[in-house]
Amino acid sequence: MCGIMGYAGKKEAIELLLNGLERLEYRGYDSAGVAVYDGKELKVSKAKGRLKILKRILVNNKKIKGRIGIGHTRWATHGKPSDKNSHPHTSTSEKFAVVHNGIIENYASIKSFLINSGKNFSSETDTEVIAQLLEYYDNGNTLETVIRTLKDLEGSYAIGIICKDNPEEIIAAKKDNPLIIGVGKNENFIASDITAIISKTRNIIRLKDGEIATIKSNEISIYNMNKDAIKKDIQQINWDISAAEKCGYEHFMLKEIMEQPEAINNTISPRIKNGRIILDEINFSTEYLKKMNKIFIVACGSAYHVGCVAKYVIEKILRKPVEVDIASEFRYRDPIVDKNSLVIAISQSGETADTLAALRKSKQLGARILSIVNVVGSSIAIESDDVFYTWAGPEIAVATTKAYSAQLAAIYLICICLGEKLGKISDIDYDKYISEILSIPQKVQETLALANTIKEFSKEKYRLKNIFFIGRNLDYAVSMEGSLKLKEISYVHAEAYAAGELKHGTISLVEDGTLVVATATQKSVLCKTISNIEEVKARGAQVLGITTKNNLNLQKICDFAFNIPEICDLMKPSLSVLPLQLFSYFIAMLRGCDIDKPRNLAKSVTIE
Ligand code: G6P
């Protein structure tokens, strides 16, 4: 949820810390701060608000100089956004400074214990107990002191620590939150994610839960909780640096929308060889597949909406029952999961706390876990039995677009591959599906050419206060994503309804001028959706239809229509979602919203 950056090297730390934090702002942006050892003291500077506020303060205050430091960009959990609650937090004597991502669940009891032993707290955060506890346990050996402190902490953390008495090194540790070490030449880094350091190094070490690292400018050592040294491999990252930049687009979101042909192609093409889907990463035997009697899909946000599409696709092709669950609900109900269940966890970041918890619960119940994630080596990936990586590249905008599309592509590939294994797809249909799936990137490209038309349409509609999204079957699943996208970034109230359900209540909200966005691409229910469109029109609604080029009947009854290319019904969500993404984007732009960083949201939600 929060972003951590640390630097140990020969250069001025401040500049490098701010540079890294800028790329981590998507993880939280209600306050930011840095701590740097200046040769004598730990100098801390922190401020409520966006990173640019901290930058302004630091420019005016040139005194913070030093070659080792830690920085943080925050998404508040314990204690409101304020200067005091911003990280880094220091111990009473200002000997230790700490940045933290996660939640210390037993912080209240530790805090009262420390207050009784004379520590003065200056924030409302859970994090401050770490700094104070370090000082309490300080035995002169920083590594031992950190290990002792970690033993008292319950909850989740990725932390970076610097200590005035040991000013050459940063100590980092993690449990249930991401943290990587960037390995440079005469300089090393810690960061919540690769985007923060990719312009400095492509060599990284991934810390695992329970590992502690000491990082100096030219030495990295890693230990377990018993203080035994651990040998770790350095991993090479081949992400393109430009992927982490805006490349001339006004917003990352628009850039990522336009990158969808590539993101889908990267996900699909390496897995189709000579007309066959080859999923090296998924080792399901036909025997296992036959025994597997139920599929659960757990996810949050847009990834959950991919799950809603997947339910229709899987049930249609595999003829196995599918339950789609919001991960935060699944983890606290009593799902009937057993060893014959397959649980599919979908997550862009691979770090979403609720999805991870749902995965762990399913594992305990004996299920096999297949995850679909975008970030290699993320927690969800590590804990799954099988991992399908979407190769959408880094996604920076908080509202997902290209990762959503890559996840849909993943579902199609997995489903067709397993369907064939189970003998549920004829050879003719298999070949048809392959050629349809291979056509998606090109058809996505064609659909994105609607951007200007959608922008013009948005100019007429951006002042609306309420918008309804309706659809049936797969069109309903896509409508949910369209509605969420609009809400997230433009703050316009939107509701997605199964078109047939409108008449059971919601239609009372439709009045003269209400905009209803009707996604109507599925042939089997088209005439039913047309009736629902007539119903809302009869009550004064204006209807925007999202349909296929050949669907003239629907285009005729709608006030406006955006037409997508023809493709088989099951894969239409890959195209019909695009006008909805663009519509949300332009509405938000015209309303002057902070599109890449919508208020109150964060890209990676690593808390409950
Ligand atoms: C946050 C983001 C959403 C995202 C959801 C799940 O709420 O704002 O856009 O869909 O998390 O994230 P994940 O990384 O698990 O896909």
PDB file of C-alpha atoms and ligand atoms in Angstrom, residues 300-303 346-350 352 398-400 407 488 602-603 605, ligand 1:
ATOM      1  CA  CYS A 300     -10.684  -7.960  -5.921  1.00  0.00           C
ATOM      2  CA  GLY A 301     -11.706  -4.920  -7.960  1.00  0.00           C
ATOM      3  CA  SER A 302     -11.244  -5.236 -11.692  1.00  0.00           C
ATOM      4  CA  ALA A 303      -9.603  -8.630 -11.302  1.00  0.00           C
ATOM      5  CA  ILE A 346      -6.468 -13.296 -10.198  1.00  0.00           C
ATOM      6  CA  SER A 347      -4.350 -10.266  -9.350  1.00  0.00           C
ATOM      7  CA  GLN A 348      -2.363  -7.701 -11.273  1.00  0.00           C
ATOM      8  CA  SER A 349       0.015  -6.888  -8.422  1.00  0.00           C
ATOM      9  CA  GLY A 350       0.116 -10.357  -6.925  1.00  0.00           C
ATOM     10  CA  THR A 352      -3.490  -7.867  -2.782  1.00  0.00           C
ATOM     11  CA  VAL A 398      -4.249   3.122 -10.364  1.00  0.00           C
ATOM     12  CA  ALA A 399      -7.213   2.137 -12.541  1.00  0.00           C
ATOM     13  CA  THR A 400      -6.253  -1.020 -14.375  1.00  0.00           C
ATOM     14  CA  GLN A 407      -6.082 -11.345 -17.587  1.00  0.00           C
ATOM     15  CA  GLU A 488     -12.911   5.206  -9.818  1.00  0.00           C
ATOM     16  CA  ALA A 602      -4.198   2.926  -4.216  1.00  0.00           C
ATOM     17  CA  LYS A 603      -2.935   0.579  -6.866  1.00  0.00           C
ATOM     18  CA  VAL A 605      -3.853  -2.871  -1.631  1.00  0.00           C
TER      19      VAL A 605
HETATM   20  C1  G6P B   1      -7.067  -1.899  -6.157  1.00  0.00           C
HETATM   21  C2  G6P B   1      -7.002  -1.193  -7.503  1.00  0.00           C
HETATM   22  C3  G6P B   1      -7.907  -1.896  -8.514  1.00  0.00           C
HETATM   23  C4  G6P B   1      -7.526  -3.374  -8.602  1.00  0.00           C
HETATM   24  C5  G6P B   1      -7.610  -4.044  -7.233  1.00  0.00           C
HETATM   25  C6  G6P B   1      -7.061  -5.458  -7.252  1.00  0.00           C
HETATM   26  O1  G6P B   1      -8.293  -1.683  -5.556  1.00  0.00           O
HETATM   27  O2  G6P B   1      -7.395   0.153  -7.364  1.00  0.00           O
HETATM   28  O3  G6P B   1      -7.767  -1.300  -9.798  1.00  0.00           O
HETATM   29  O4  G6P B   1      -8.375  -4.017  -9.510  1.00  0.00           O
HETATM   30  O5  G6P B   1      -6.822  -3.300  -6.290  1.00  0.00           O
HETATM   31  O6  G6P B   1      -5.683  -5.403  -7.478  1.00  0.00           O
HETATM   32  P1  G6P B   1      -4.830  -6.611  -8.003  1.00  0.00           P
HETATM   33  O7  G6P B   1      -3.420  -6.120  -7.999  1.00  0.00           O
HETATM   34  O8  G6P B   1      -5.054  -7.748  -7.052  1.00  0.00           O
HETATM   35  O9  G6P B   1      -5.317  -6.946  -9.381  1.00  0.00           O
END
